[in-house]
Amino acid sequence: MAKNDHGKDPDLGSYRKRLHALQIELVKLQSHTIAHDEKILVIVEGRDAAGKDGAIKRITEHLSPRETRVVALGKPSDRDKTAWYFQRWVAHLPAADEFVLFNRSWYNRAGVEKVMGFCTDDQLREFYETVLPFEQMLIRSGIHLFKYYLDISRDEQKKRMKERRRNPLKQWKISPIDQVAEKKWKEYSAARNDMFTHTHSPLSPWSIVKADDKKLARVNLITDILNRLEYDGKDARMLLSDPQIVFGFDPAYVENGLIAP
């Protein structure tokens, strides 16, 4: 990427400026949410190394920690495995004034659990039969629910996983499941496509975020969230997301390659 005479990346400066402006809008949104007792839930899904952590960090960076929560649950306990599947997430749903982000969610059942054989066919079938009615209950209770899938190419995942293994500050991100992710690319693609087919609906649709470029993914994800909510002082002039970066799911995108095959 070209740099100017001072050795600075002009695109980086533009990114930081836009991100800062969007984060100001997020603070406005949160003030409105608190004033009106609203509840926001953002689900962020995607393959390993898709950039979920970085995107969520930019969303929450300047928000009030008292009313903002990031939920990233570990593997289920023995007790969790015997409980109603959605039960362990219910305790983390937003109450009035709260902005909650799920870094992975109940959609683990349709992704990791399916691909790695951690659930049975009957459990997966039951999940598909119940997840949309469950989400409809949440929406009817007053929760603003948004579902985003960060989509990266196979080459980009390989590059990021290699960087993870090299970088001593990212060692915590490496797990046995991550190491299998590259080998099971096709299986994860098939599971993702089934998930979209079964769980995309007019009431709780999936939005795809093209995430090979992390900076573009972050600013367009934030812009899309802000666009879909009303709040006091909204600066609509700057909330124009790129429809080639963030767009609603359509089955045709699986066939034409708009979603990574």
PDB file of N, CA, C and O in Angstrom, residues 69-77 80 85-93 101-106 108:
ATOM      1  N   ARG A  69     -21.998  -5.176  27.183  1.00  0.00           N
ATOM      2  CA  ARG A  69     -21.408  -6.477  27.524  1.00  0.00           C
ATOM      3  C   ARG A  69     -21.057  -7.240  26.253  1.00  0.00           C
ATOM      4  O   ARG A  69     -21.812  -7.236  25.280  1.00  0.00           O
ATOM      5  N   VAL A  70     -19.903  -7.917  26.309  1.00  0.00           N
ATOM      6  CA  VAL A  70     -19.508  -8.834  25.244  1.00  0.00           C
ATOM      7  C   VAL A  70     -19.567 -10.239  25.822  1.00  0.00           C
ATOM      8  O   VAL A  70     -18.968 -10.520  26.871  1.00  0.00           O
ATOM      9  N   VAL A  71     -20.283 -11.119  25.155  1.00  0.00           N
ATOM     10  CA  VAL A  71     -20.475 -12.485  25.641  1.00  0.00           C
ATOM     11  C   VAL A  71     -19.786 -13.450  24.680  1.00  0.00           C
ATOM     12  O   VAL A  71     -20.097 -13.492  23.490  1.00  0.00           O
ATOM     13  N   ALA A  72     -18.813 -14.187  25.207  1.00  0.00           N
ATOM     14  CA  ALA A  72     -18.100 -15.195  24.415  1.00  0.00           C
ATOM     15  C   ALA A  72     -17.991 -16.444  25.283  1.00  0.00           C
ATOM     16  O   ALA A  72     -17.018 -16.622  26.021  1.00  0.00           O
ATOM     17  N   LEU A  73     -18.990 -17.287  25.216  1.00  0.00           N
ATOM     18  CA  LEU A  73     -19.048 -18.453  26.088  1.00  0.00           C
ATOM     19  C   LEU A  73     -18.081 -19.540  25.632  1.00  0.00           C
ATOM     20  O   LEU A  73     -17.851 -19.727  24.435  1.00  0.00           O
ATOM     21  N   GLY A  74     -17.520 -20.253  26.598  1.00  0.00           N
ATOM     22  CA  GLY A  74     -16.658 -21.389  26.305  1.00  0.00           C
ATOM     23  C   GLY A  74     -17.468 -22.628  26.000  1.00  0.00           C
ATOM     24  O   GLY A  74     -18.693 -22.563  25.825  1.00  0.00           O
ATOM     25  N   LYS A  75     -16.800 -23.756  25.948  1.00  0.00           N
ATOM     26  CA  LYS A  75     -17.522 -24.985  25.637  1.00  0.00           C
ATOM     27  C   LYS A  75     -18.495 -25.319  26.766  1.00  0.00           C
ATOM     28  O   LYS A  75     -18.249 -24.984  27.931  1.00  0.00           O
ATOM     29  N   PRO A  76     -19.617 -25.946  26.447  1.00  0.00           N
ATOM     30  CA  PRO A  76     -20.631 -26.218  27.471  1.00  0.00           C
ATOM     31  C   PRO A  76     -20.148 -27.199  28.529  1.00  0.00           C
ATOM     32  O   PRO A  76     -19.386 -28.118  28.243  1.00  0.00           O
ATOM     33  N   SER A  77     -20.591 -26.975  29.760  1.00  0.00           N
ATOM     34  CA  SER A  77     -20.287 -27.899  30.860  1.00  0.00           C
ATOM     35  C   SER A  77     -21.160 -29.141  30.734  1.00  0.00           C
ATOM     36  O   SER A  77     -22.073 -29.210  29.905  1.00  0.00           O
ATOM     37  N   ASP A  80     -24.624 -28.020  31.249  1.00  0.00           N
ATOM     38  CA  ASP A  80     -25.152 -27.328  30.076  1.00  0.00           C
ATOM     39  C   ASP A  80     -25.654 -28.324  29.028  1.00  0.00           C
ATOM     40  O   ASP A  80     -26.659 -28.080  28.353  1.00  0.00           O
ATOM     41  N   TYR A  85     -31.164 -26.204  25.151  1.00  0.00           N
ATOM     42  CA  TYR A  85     -29.991 -25.726  24.418  1.00  0.00           C
ATOM     43  C   TYR A  85     -29.756 -24.225  24.567  1.00  0.00           C
ATOM     44  O   TYR A  85     -28.624 -23.769  24.729  1.00  0.00           O
ATOM     45  N   PHE A  86     -30.825 -23.418  24.529  1.00  0.00           N
ATOM     46  CA  PHE A  86     -30.669 -21.963  24.571  1.00  0.00           C
ATOM     47  C   PHE A  86     -30.461 -21.411  25.986  1.00  0.00           C
ATOM     48  O   PHE A  86     -30.210 -20.219  26.154  1.00  0.00           O
ATOM     49  N   GLN A  87     -30.556 -22.292  26.967  1.00  0.00           N
ATOM     50  CA  GLN A  87     -30.616 -21.842  28.360  1.00  0.00           C
ATOM     51  C   GLN A  87     -29.393 -21.042  28.783  1.00  0.00           C
ATOM     52  O   GLN A  87     -29.513 -20.024  29.472  1.00  0.00           O
ATOM     53  N   ARG A  88     -28.197 -21.461  28.389  1.00  0.00           N
ATOM     54  CA  ARG A  88     -27.011 -20.773  28.891  1.00  0.00           C
ATOM     55  C   ARG A  88     -26.822 -19.393  28.275  1.00  0.00           C
ATOM     56  O   ARG A  88     -26.061 -18.577  28.794  1.00  0.00           O
ATOM     57  N   TRP A  89     -27.521 -19.112  27.171  1.00  0.00           N
ATOM     58  CA  TRP A  89     -27.449 -17.775  26.578  1.00  0.00           C
ATOM     59  C   TRP A  89     -28.506 -16.820  27.159  1.00  0.00           C
ATOM     60  O   TRP A  89     -28.319 -15.613  27.145  1.00  0.00           O
ATOM     61  N   VAL A  90     -29.597 -17.402  27.661  1.00  0.00           N
ATOM     62  CA  VAL A  90     -30.700 -16.573  28.149  1.00  0.00           C
ATOM     63  C   VAL A  90     -30.238 -15.623  29.257  1.00  0.00           C
ATOM     64  O   VAL A  90     -30.638 -14.454  29.302  1.00  0.00           O
ATOM     65  N   ALA A  91     -29.369 -16.118  30.133  1.00  0.00           N
ATOM     66  CA  ALA A  91     -28.892 -15.290  31.248  1.00  0.00           C
ATOM     67  C   ALA A  91     -28.095 -14.077  30.777  1.00  0.00           C
ATOM     68  O   ALA A  91     -27.917 -13.111  31.534  1.00  0.00           O
ATOM     69  N   HIS A  92     -27.626 -14.099  29.547  1.00  0.00           N
ATOM     70  CA  HIS A  92     -26.787 -13.013  29.032  1.00  0.00           C
ATOM     71  C   HIS A  92     -27.536 -12.069  28.096  1.00  0.00           C
ATOM     72  O   HIS A  92     -26.944 -11.138  27.551  1.00  0.00           O
ATOM     73  N   LEU A  93     -28.821 -12.293  27.906  1.00  0.00           N
ATOM     74  CA  LEU A  93     -29.597 -11.418  27.030  1.00  0.00           C
ATOM     75  C   LEU A  93     -29.696 -10.018  27.632  1.00  0.00           C
ATOM     76  O   LEU A  93     -29.636  -9.848  28.846  1.00  0.00           O
ATOM     77  N   LEU A 101     -23.219  -7.799  22.841  1.00  0.00           N
ATOM     78  CA  LEU A 101     -22.705  -8.416  21.627  1.00  0.00           C
ATOM     79  C   LEU A 101     -22.305  -9.855  21.929  1.00  0.00           C
ATOM     80  O   LEU A 101     -21.574 -10.108  22.897  1.00  0.00           O
ATOM     81  N   PHE A 102     -22.808 -10.782  21.128  1.00  0.00           N
ATOM     82  CA  PHE A 102     -22.427 -12.185  21.249  1.00  0.00           C
ATOM     83  C   PHE A 102     -21.319 -12.478  20.239  1.00  0.00           C
ATOM     84  O   PHE A 102     -21.529 -12.379  19.034  1.00  0.00           O
ATOM     85  N   ASN A 103     -20.139 -12.808  20.756  1.00  0.00           N
ATOM     86  CA  ASN A 103     -19.025 -13.252  19.921  1.00  0.00           C
ATOM     87  C   ASN A 103     -19.167 -14.762  19.780  1.00  0.00           C
ATOM     88  O   ASN A 103     -18.670 -15.522  20.580  1.00  0.00           O
ATOM     89  N   ARG A 104     -19.855 -15.159  18.737  1.00  0.00           N
ATOM     90  CA  ARG A 104     -20.445 -16.495  18.553  1.00  0.00           C
ATOM     91  C   ARG A 104     -21.649 -16.611  19.473  1.00  0.00           C
ATOM     92  O   ARG A 104     -21.772 -15.876  20.460  1.00  0.00           O
ATOM     93  N   SER A 105     -22.516 -17.547  19.160  1.00  0.00           N
ATOM     94  CA  SER A 105     -23.806 -17.592  19.842  1.00  0.00           C
ATOM     95  C   SER A 105     -24.371 -19.003  19.768  1.00  0.00           C
ATOM     96  O   SER A 105     -23.629 -19.972  19.598  1.00  0.00           O
ATOM     97  N   TRP A 106     -25.708 -19.073  19.883  1.00  0.00           N
ATOM     98  CA  TRP A 106     -26.368 -20.376  19.737  1.00  0.00           C
ATOM     99  C   TRP A 106     -26.143 -20.976  18.353  1.00  0.00           C
ATOM    100  O   TRP A 106     -26.384 -22.156  18.143  1.00  0.00           O
ATOM    101  N   ASN A 108     -23.455 -21.766  17.200  1.00  0.00           N
ATOM    102  CA  ASN A 108     -22.401 -22.782  17.298  1.00  0.00           C
ATOM    103  C   ASN A 108     -22.928 -24.158  16.906  1.00  0.00           C
ATOM    104  O   ASN A 108     -22.197 -24.978  16.349  1.00  0.00           O
TER     105      ASN A 108
END
